[in-house]
Coordinates of C-alpha atoms in Angstrom, one line a residue:
X16 CA -3.9 -27.5 -77.7
X17 CA -4.1 -28.4 -74.1
X18 CA -1.1 -28.3 -71.6
X19 CA -0.7 -30.3 -68.4
X20 CA -0.1 -28.1 -65.4
X21 CA 2.3 -29.4 -62.9
X22 CA 2.5 -28.3 -59.3
X23 CA 5.9 -27.2 -58.2
X24 CA 6.8 -29.4 -55.2
X25 CA 9.7 -28.1 -52.9
X26 CA 13.1 -29.7 -53.7
X27 CA 14.0 -31.8 -50.7
X28 CA 17.8 -31.3 -51.4
X29 CA 17.4 -27.5 -51.6
X30 CA 19.3 -25.6 -48.9
X31 CA 17.0 -23.8 -46.4
X32 CA 16.8 -20.2 -46.6
X33 CA 18.4 -17.9 -43.9
X34 CA 16.5 -17.9 -40.5
X35 CA 15.1 -14.7 -39.4
X36 CA 17.4 -12.9 -37.2
X37 CA 16.7 -11.8 -33.6
X38 CA 14.5 -8.8 -32.8
X39 CA 16.5 -5.8 -32.0
X40 CA 16.8 -5.3 -28.4
X41 CA 14.5 -2.7 -26.8
X42 CA 16.2 0.2 -25.0
X43 CA 15.2 0.3 -21.2
X44 CA 13.5 3.3 -20.1
X45 CA 15.8 5.8 -18.5
X46 CA 16.3 5.5 -14.8
X47 CA 17.7 7.8 -12.2
X48 CA 20.4 6.8 -9.8
X49 CA 19.5 5.1 -6.7
X50 CA 19.5 8.1 -4.5
X51 CA 17.0 9.9 -6.7
X52 CA 14.8 6.8 -6.8
X53 CA 14.8 6.7 -3.0
X54 CA 13.9 10.4 -2.7
X55 CA 11.2 10.1 -5.3
X56 CA 9.6 7.1 -3.6
X57 CA 9.6 9.0 -0.2
X58 CA 8.1 12.1 -1.9
X59 CA 5.3 10.1 -3.4
X60 CA 4.6 8.3 0.0
X61 CA 4.4 11.6 1.7
X62 CA 2.1 12.9 -0.9
X63 CA -0.2 10.1 -0.6
X64 CA -0.2 10.2 3.1
X65 CA -1.3 13.8 3.0
X66 CA -4.1 13.1 0.6
X67 CA -2.8 15.1 -2.3
X68 CA -3.0 14.3 -5.9
X69 CA 0.0 15.0 -8.2
X70 CA -1.6 18.1 -9.6
X71 CA -2.6 19.4 -6.2
X72 CA 1.0 19.1 -4.7
X73 CA 2.5 20.5 -7.9
X74 CA 0.2 23.5 -7.7
X75 CA 0.7 24.3 -4.1
X76 CA 4.6 23.9 -4.5
X77 CA 4.7 26.0 -7.9
X78 CA 5.8 23.1 -10.0
X79 CA 4.6 21.6 -13.2
X80 CA 2.9 18.3 -12.9
X81 CA 5.5 16.8 -15.4
X82 CA 8.3 18.0 -13.4
X83 CA 7.0 16.6 -10.1
X84 CA 6.2 13.3 -11.7
X85 CA 9.7 13.0 -12.9
X86 CA 11.1 13.6 -9.4
X87 CA 8.7 11.0 -7.8
X88 CA 9.8 8.3 -10.6
X89 CA 13.6 9.2 -9.8
X90 CA 14.1 10.3 -13.5
X91 CA 15.3 13.7 -12.2
X92 CA 16.8 15.0 -9.0
X93 CA 15.1 17.0 -6.4
X94 CA 16.4 20.6 -6.9
X95 CA 17.4 22.7 -3.8
X96 CA 14.9 25.5 -4.8
X97 CA 12.1 23.2 -4.8
X98 CA 12.7 21.4 -1.5
X99 CA 11.2 24.3 0.8
X100 CA 7.9 24.7 -1.3
X101 CA 7.4 20.9 -1.3
X102 CA 8.2 20.6 2.4
X103 CA 5.8 23.5 3.2
X104 CA 2.9 21.9 1.1
X105 CA 3.3 18.6 2.9
X106 CA 3.7 20.2 6.2
X107 CA 7.0 18.6 6.9
X108 CA 10.6 19.6 7.6
X109 CA 12.8 19.9 4.6
X110 CA 15.2 17.4 6.2
X111 CA 12.8 14.7 5.9
X112 CA 12.9 14.8 2.0
X113 CA 16.7 14.6 2.1
X114 CA 17.0 11.9 4.6
X115 CA 19.2 9.3 2.8
X116 CA 18.7 6.7 5.4
X117 CA 17.8 3.2 4.2
X118 CA 15.4 2.9 7.2
X119 CA 12.9 5.3 6.0
X120 CA 9.4 4.5 4.8
X121 CA 8.5 4.7 1.1
X122 CA 5.5 3.7 -1.1
X123 CA 6.4 -0.1 -0.5
X124 CA 7.6 -0.4 3.0
X125 CA 6.8 0.6 6.5
X126 CA 9.7 0.4 9.1
X127 CA 8.9 -1.0 12.5
X128 CA 9.9 2.2 14.3
X129 CA 8.1 4.5 11.9
X130 CA 4.5 3.3 12.1
X131 CA 1.7 5.9 12.2
X132 CA -0.8 5.9 14.9
X133 CA -4.4 6.1 13.7
X134 CA -7.0 8.0 15.7
X135 CA -9.5 6.1 17.8
X136 CA -12.6 7.2 19.7
X137 CA -13.0 4.2 22.1
X138 CA -11.1 3.9 25.4
X139 CA -8.3 1.3 25.7
X140 CA -7.5 0.9 22.0
X141 CA -4.5 1.8 20.0
X142 CA -4.1 1.3 16.3
X143 CA -0.9 1.5 14.2
X144 CA -0.9 1.6 10.4
X145 CA 1.2 -1.2 8.9
X146 CA 0.5 -0.6 5.1
X147 CA 2.3 2.1 3.1
X148 CA 0.4 5.0 1.6
X149 CA -1.7 4.2 -1.5
X150 CA -1.8 0.4 -0.7
X151 CA -5.1 -1.3 -1.9
X152 CA -5.5 -3.0 1.4
X153 CA -5.2 -1.5 4.9
X154 CA -3.1 -3.4 7.5
X155 CA -2.7 -2.5 11.1
X156 CA -2.0 -3.9 14.7
X157 CA -4.9 -3.3 17.0
X158 CA -4.0 -3.3 20.6
X159 CA -6.9 -3.6 23.2
X160 CA -6.3 -3.2 26.9
X161 CA -8.3 -5.3 29.4
X162 CA -11.9 -3.8 29.4
X163 CA -11.3 -2.0 26.2
X164 CA -13.2 -2.4 22.9
X165 CA -15.6 -0.8 20.4
X166 CA -18.2 1.5 21.9
X167 CA -21.0 -0.1 19.7
X168 CA -21.5 -2.4 16.8
X169 CA -21.0 -0.8 13.4
X170 CA -20.7 -1.8 9.6
X171 CA -19.3 -0.3 6.5
X172 CA -18.2 -1.4 3.1
X173 CA -15.5 -3.8 2.4
X174 CA -14.1 -7.0 3.7
X175 CA -11.7 -7.8 6.6
X176 CA -9.4 -10.5 7.9
X177 CA -7.9 -10.6 11.4
X178 CA -5.3 -12.8 13.3
X179 CA -5.1 -12.7 17.1
X180 CA -1.4 -12.3 18.0
X181 CA -1.6 -12.2 21.8
X182 CA -4.4 -12.1 24.5
X183 CA -8.0 -12.8 23.6
X184 CA -11.0 -10.8 22.5
X185 CA -14.8 -11.4 22.1
X186 CA -15.8 -10.8 18.6
X187 CA -19.4 -10.2 17.6
X188 CA -20.3 -10.6 14.0
X189 CA -23.9 -10.3 12.8
X190 CA -25.2 -11.1 16.3
X191 CA -22.9 -14.0 16.9
X192 CA -20.2 -13.8 19.5
X193 CA -16.8 -15.6 19.2
X194 CA -14.2 -15.9 22.0
X195 CA -11.0 -15.8 20.1
X196 CA -7.5 -16.5 21.6
X197 CA -3.9 -16.1 20.4
X198 CA -3.4 -18.1 17.1
X199 CA -7.2 -17.7 16.1
X200 CA -8.3 -15.8 13.1
X201 CA -11.3 -14.5 11.3
X202 CA -12.8 -12.9 8.1
X203 CA -16.1 -11.5 7.3
X204 CA -17.8 -9.0 5.1
X205 CA -17.7 -5.4 6.7
X206 CA -21.3 -4.7 5.9
X207 CA -22.1 -7.1 8.8
X208 CA -22.5 -5.5 12.1
X209 CA -19.5 -6.1 14.3
X210 CA -18.1 -5.2 17.6
X211 CA -15.2 -6.5 19.7
X212 CA -14.0 -6.3 23.4
X213 CA -11.3 -7.5 25.5
X214 CA -12.7 -9.1 28.6
X215 CA -9.4 -10.9 29.6
X216 CA -6.7 -9.8 32.0
X217 CA -4.0 -9.0 29.5
X218 CA -3.7 -6.7 26.5
X219 CA -4.8 -8.3 23.3
X220 CA -3.0 -7.7 20.0
X221 CA -4.6 -8.3 16.6
X222 CA -3.2 -8.1 13.1
X223 CA -6.2 -6.6 11.3
X224 CA -6.4 -6.2 7.4
X225 CA -9.3 -4.8 5.4
X226 CA -10.2 -3.0 2.3
X227 CA -11.2 0.2 3.8
X228 CA -8.9 3.3 3.6
X229 CA -7.2 4.5 6.8
X230 CA -9.2 7.7 6.6
X231 CA -12.4 5.6 6.7
X232 CA -11.2 3.3 9.4
X233 CA -13.1 3.2 12.6
X234 CA -12.2 1.8 16.1
X235 CA -11.3 -1.6 14.9
X236 CA -11.1 -1.7 11.1

C-alpha cells in the first residue's frame, strides 16, 4: 500500500527559538604602564638608530631576546642592572634611557629640538633628519646656502618628493633644469640623474622625502 508523503512546513504561529547570544569578549593583550611604554619606545628607537637588530642588542647587553622584546613593548619594566649594559651597547649615557620627559624622540615622533644632522660631502649644505628610526620613508630638511649644491649629478634606487619652503634652487632631473622657488614642489624616480644648486642670494630650505634609508642618503636625498 502506497503512503502519501507530506513535507513538514514551518508553523507560522510557532514562537521563534532563542537568538544566539553575543560572542564572549576577548581579553586585551596585557599592556605595561605608560612609563614603561615610553621607555620601551625610546629604547627601540635608539636601537634602530644604532642599526642593531633585537638579537644583536640583546647579545651585547647580555639579555635574552624575549626579555628585551618585552621591555621594548612596554610589557615589563627596565631593570636597574640592565640599564648600564644597554647604554654601553648603544653608546649613550644611561640617563638617556631613563629620561621621562614627554619631549623626547621615540619610534613615532621626532621633536623639533632633537633632530639629527646627516653627514654631507658638499659645501654649503645641511641636512636634518625628520623621520623617526625605522620609518619606511626618509624625510629631512635640506638647507642650501647661496652658491651651495650637489658636487655632481647622481642616481640611486627609490623615489623622491620635495617642497621648496624658502629661497630658490636650480634642480636638474635627467638633463632638464628647473628653477624652483618657495611654494614649488617636485617628484621623480631616484634612478634618474639629478643635481641641485642654489644660485640665489638667500638660503634655500627644502622639505625632501624619499624611500632611501638615511644611511644611503647622499648630498640631497
